[in-house]
PDB file of C-alpha atoms in Angstrom:
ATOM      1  CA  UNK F1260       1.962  14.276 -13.459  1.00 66.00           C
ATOM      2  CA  UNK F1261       3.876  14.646 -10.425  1.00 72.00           C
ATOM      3  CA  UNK F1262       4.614  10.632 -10.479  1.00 74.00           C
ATOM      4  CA  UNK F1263       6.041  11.328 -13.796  1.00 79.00           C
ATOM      5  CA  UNK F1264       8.072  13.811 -13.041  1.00 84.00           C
ATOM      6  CA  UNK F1265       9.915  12.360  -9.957  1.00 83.00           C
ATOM      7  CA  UNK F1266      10.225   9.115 -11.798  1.00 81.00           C
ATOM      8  CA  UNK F1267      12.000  11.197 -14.788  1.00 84.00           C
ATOM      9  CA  UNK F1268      14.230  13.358 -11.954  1.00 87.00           C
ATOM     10  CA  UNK F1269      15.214   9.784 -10.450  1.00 84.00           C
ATOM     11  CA  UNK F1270      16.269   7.808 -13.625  1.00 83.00           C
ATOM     12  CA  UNK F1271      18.302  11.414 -14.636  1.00 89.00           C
ATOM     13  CA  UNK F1272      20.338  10.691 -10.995  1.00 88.00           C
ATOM     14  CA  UNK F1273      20.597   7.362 -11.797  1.00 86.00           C
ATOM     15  CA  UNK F1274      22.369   8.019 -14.988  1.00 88.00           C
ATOM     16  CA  UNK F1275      24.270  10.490 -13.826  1.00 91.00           C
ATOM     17  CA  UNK F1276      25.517   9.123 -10.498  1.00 90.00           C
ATOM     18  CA  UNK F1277      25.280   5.027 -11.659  1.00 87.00           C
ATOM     19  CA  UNK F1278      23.397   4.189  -8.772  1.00 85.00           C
ATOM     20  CA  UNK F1279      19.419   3.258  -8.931  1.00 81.00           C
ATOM     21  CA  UNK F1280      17.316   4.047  -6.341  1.00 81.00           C
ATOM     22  CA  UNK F1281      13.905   1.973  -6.006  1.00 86.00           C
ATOM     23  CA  UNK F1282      10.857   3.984  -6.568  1.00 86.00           C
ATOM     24  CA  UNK F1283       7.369   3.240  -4.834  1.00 91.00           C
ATOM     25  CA  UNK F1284       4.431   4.759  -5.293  1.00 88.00           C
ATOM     26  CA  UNK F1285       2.094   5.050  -2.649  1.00 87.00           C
ATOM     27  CA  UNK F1286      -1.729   4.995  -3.444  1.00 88.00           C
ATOM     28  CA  UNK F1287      -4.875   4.913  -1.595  1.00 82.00           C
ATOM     29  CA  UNK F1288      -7.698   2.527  -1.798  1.00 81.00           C
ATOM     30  CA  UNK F1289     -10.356   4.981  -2.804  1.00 80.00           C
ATOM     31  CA  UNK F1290      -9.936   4.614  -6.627  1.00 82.00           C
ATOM     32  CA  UNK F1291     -12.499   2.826  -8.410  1.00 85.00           C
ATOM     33  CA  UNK F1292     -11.197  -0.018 -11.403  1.00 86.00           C
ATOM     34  CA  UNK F1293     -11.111   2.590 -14.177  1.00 91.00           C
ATOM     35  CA  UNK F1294      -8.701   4.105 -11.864  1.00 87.00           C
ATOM     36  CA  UNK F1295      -6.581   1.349 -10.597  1.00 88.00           C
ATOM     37  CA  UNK F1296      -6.396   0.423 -14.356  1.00 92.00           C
ATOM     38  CA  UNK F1297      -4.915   4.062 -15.258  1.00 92.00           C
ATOM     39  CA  UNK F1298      -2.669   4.171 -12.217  1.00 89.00           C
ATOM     40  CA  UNK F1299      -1.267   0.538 -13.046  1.00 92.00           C
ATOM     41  CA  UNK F1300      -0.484   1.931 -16.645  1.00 92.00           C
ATOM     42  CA  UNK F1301       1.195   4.906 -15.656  1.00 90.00           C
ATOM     43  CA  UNK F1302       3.078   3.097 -12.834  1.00 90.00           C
ATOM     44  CA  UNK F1303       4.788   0.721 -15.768  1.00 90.00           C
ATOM     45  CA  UNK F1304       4.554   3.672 -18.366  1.00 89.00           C
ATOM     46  CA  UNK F1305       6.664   5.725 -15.629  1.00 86.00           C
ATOM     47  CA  UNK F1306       9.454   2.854 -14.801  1.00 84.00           C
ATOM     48  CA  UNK F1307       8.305   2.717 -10.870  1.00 87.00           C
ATOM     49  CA  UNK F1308       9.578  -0.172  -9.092  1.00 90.00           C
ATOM     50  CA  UNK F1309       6.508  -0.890  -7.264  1.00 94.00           C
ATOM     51  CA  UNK F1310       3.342   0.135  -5.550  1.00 94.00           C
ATOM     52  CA  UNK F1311       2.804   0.643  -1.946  1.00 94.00           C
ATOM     53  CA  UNK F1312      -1.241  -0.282  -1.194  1.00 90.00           C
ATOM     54  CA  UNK F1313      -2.690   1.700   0.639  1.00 84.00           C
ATOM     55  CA  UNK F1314      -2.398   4.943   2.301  1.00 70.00           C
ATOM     56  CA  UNK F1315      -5.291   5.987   4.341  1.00 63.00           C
ATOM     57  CA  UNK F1316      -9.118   5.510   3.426  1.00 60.00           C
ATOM     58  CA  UNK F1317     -11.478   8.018   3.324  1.00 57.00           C
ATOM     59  CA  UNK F1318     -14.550   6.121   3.035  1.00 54.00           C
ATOM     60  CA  UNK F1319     -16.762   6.691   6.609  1.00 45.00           C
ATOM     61  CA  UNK F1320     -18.497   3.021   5.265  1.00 61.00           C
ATOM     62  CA  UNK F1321     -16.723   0.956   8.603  1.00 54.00           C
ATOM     63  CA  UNK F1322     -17.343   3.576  11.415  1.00 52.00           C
ATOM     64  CA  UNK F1323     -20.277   5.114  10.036  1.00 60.00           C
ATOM     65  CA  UNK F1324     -22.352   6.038  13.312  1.00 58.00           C
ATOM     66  CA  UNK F1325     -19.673   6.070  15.679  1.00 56.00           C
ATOM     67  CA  UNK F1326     -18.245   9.237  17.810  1.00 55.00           C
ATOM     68  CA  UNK F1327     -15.972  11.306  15.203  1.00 51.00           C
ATOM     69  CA  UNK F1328     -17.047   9.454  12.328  1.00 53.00           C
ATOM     70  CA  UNK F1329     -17.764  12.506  10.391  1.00 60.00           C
ATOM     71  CA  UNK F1330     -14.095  14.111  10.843  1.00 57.00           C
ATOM     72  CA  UNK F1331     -12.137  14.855   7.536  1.00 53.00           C
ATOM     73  CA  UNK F1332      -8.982  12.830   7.817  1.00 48.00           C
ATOM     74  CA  UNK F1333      -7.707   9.321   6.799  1.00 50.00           C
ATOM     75  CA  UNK F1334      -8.830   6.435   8.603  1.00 45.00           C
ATOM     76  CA  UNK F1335      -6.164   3.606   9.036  1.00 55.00           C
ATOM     77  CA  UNK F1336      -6.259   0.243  11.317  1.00 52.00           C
ATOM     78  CA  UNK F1337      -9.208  -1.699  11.524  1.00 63.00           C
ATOM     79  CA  UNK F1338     -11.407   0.644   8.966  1.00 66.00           C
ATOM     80  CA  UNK F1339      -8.670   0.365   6.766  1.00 74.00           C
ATOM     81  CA  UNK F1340      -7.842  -3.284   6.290  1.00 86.00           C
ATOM     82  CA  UNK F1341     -10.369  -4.766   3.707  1.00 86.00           C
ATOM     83  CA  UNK F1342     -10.702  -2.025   1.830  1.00 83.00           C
ATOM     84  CA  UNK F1343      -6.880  -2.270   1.056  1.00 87.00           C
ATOM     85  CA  UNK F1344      -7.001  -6.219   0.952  1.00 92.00           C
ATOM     86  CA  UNK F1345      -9.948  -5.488  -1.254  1.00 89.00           C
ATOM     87  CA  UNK F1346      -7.648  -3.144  -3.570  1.00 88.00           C
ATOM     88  CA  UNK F1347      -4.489  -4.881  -3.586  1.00 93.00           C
ATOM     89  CA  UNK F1348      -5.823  -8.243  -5.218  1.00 93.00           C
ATOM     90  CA  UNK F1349      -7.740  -6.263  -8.520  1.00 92.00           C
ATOM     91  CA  UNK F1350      -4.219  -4.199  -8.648  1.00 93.00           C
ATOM     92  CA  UNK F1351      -2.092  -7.567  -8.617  1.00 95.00           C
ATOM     93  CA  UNK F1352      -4.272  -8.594 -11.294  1.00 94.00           C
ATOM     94  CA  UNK F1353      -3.420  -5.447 -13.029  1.00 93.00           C
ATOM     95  CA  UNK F1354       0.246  -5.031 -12.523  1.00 95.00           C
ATOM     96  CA  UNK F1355       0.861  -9.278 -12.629  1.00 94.00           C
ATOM     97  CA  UNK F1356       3.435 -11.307 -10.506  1.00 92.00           C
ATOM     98  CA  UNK F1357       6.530  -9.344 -11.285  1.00 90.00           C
ATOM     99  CA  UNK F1358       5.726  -6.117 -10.205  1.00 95.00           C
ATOM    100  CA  UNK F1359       6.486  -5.318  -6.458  1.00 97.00           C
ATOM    101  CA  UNK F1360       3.160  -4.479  -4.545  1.00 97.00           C
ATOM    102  CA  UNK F1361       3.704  -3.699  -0.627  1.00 97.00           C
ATOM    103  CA  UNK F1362       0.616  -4.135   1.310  1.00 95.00           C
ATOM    104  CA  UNK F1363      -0.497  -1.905   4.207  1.00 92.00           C
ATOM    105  CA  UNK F1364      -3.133  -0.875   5.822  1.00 88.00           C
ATOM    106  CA  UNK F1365      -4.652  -2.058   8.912  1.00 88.00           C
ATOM    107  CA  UNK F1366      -2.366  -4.836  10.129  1.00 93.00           C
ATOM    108  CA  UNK F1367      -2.524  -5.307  13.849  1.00 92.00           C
ATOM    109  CA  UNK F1368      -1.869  -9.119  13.957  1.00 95.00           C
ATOM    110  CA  UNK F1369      -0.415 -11.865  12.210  1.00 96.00           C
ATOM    111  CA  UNK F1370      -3.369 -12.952  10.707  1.00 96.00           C
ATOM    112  CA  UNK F1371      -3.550  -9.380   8.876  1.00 95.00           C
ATOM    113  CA  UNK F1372      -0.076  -9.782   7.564  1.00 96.00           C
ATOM    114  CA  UNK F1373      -1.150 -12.841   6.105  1.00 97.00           C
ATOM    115  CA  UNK F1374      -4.399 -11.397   4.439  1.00 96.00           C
ATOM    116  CA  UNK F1375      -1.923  -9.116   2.363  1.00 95.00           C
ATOM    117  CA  UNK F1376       0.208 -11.758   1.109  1.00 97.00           C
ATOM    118  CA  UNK F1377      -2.833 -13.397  -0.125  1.00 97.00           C
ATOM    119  CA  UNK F1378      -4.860 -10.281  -1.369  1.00 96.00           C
ATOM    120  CA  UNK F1379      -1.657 -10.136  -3.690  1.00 97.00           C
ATOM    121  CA  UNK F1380       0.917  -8.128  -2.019  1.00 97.00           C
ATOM    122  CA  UNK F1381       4.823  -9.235  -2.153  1.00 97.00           C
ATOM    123  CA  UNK F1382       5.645  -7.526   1.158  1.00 96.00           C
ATOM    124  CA  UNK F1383       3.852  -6.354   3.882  1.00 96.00           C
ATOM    125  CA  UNK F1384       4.043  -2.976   5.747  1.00 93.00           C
ATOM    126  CA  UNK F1385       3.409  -2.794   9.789  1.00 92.00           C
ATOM    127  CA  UNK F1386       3.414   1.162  11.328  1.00 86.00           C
ATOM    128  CA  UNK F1387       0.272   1.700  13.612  1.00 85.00           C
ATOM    129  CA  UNK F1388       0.249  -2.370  15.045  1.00 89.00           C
ATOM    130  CA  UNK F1389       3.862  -1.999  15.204  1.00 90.00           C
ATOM    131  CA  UNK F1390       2.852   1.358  17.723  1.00 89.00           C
ATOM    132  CA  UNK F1391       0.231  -0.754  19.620  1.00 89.00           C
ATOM    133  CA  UNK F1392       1.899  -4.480  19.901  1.00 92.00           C
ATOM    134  CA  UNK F1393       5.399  -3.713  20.035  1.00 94.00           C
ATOM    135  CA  UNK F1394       8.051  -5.998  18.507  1.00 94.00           C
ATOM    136  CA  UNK F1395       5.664  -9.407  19.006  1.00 96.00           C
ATOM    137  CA  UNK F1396       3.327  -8.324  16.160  1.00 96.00           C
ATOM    138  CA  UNK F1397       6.523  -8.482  13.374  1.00 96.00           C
ATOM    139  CA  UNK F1398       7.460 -12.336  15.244  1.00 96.00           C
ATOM    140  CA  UNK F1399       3.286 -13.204  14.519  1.00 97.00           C
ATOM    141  CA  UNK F1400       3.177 -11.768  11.214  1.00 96.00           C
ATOM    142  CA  UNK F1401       6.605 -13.631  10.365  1.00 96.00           C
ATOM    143  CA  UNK F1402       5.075 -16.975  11.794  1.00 97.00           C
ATOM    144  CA  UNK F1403       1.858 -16.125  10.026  1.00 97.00           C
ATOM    145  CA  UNK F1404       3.400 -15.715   6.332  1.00 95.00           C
ATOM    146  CA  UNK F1405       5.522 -18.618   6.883  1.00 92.00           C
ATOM    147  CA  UNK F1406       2.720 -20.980   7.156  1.00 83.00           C
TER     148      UNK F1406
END
């Protein structure tokens, strides 16, 4: 509902000022294919421009036993990468080729940039890597797609 209604508010200020503004949605990778199914429908029903996948996880499957596994927020880096890799290609499938799917989650080397371009993603997003490897991680991830 709320996806609807900032995708109505946007489209109104697009009319009314002539400018468009891209609009993303960002989703997380907990949704099972019933769910990517519905959220792919009401991403095209709703006119979004594209899908940002994923936000956090949280799904204690990849640190299960380890110090702080337990705690209630979203995991992200290493947890984080195959489970969006693993949600971006069934949502690609969903959305097809011209729909704009930014992949995130997780990337922390060139090699991870490169997994989203092939789980299905168009772009790819780097935040936490970017934190942790500085300006060399968007040079390897570059290099990395280009191949």
């Amino acid at each position: 509902k709320i996806s609807a209604a900032v995708a109505r508010d946007v489209h109104a200020l697009a009319r009314e000022h002539g400018r468009t503004v891209p609009l993303f949605l960002k989703i997380a990778p907990d949704l099972d294919e019933g769910q990517v199914h519905a959220i792919a429908a009401a991403l095209r029903r709703h006119g979004m421009d594209g899908v940002i996948a994923t936000n956090t996880t949280i799904s204690r499957e990849a640190v299960q036993g380890l110090k702080h596994a337990d705690e209630a927020v979203g995991l992200s880096v290493r947890p984080l990468l195959a489970a969006s890799n693993d949600f971006i290609h069934p949502l690609r499938a969903e959305l097809g080729p011209g729909f704009a799917i930014i992949g995130v989650g997780g990337v922390m080397s060139g090699a991870d940039a490169k997994s989203k371009i092939a789980a299905g993603a168009d772009l790819v997003q780097v935040y936490t890597g970017l934190v942790y490897h500085g300006a060399p991680l968007v040079r390897d991830a570059a290099r990395a797609i280009k191949r």
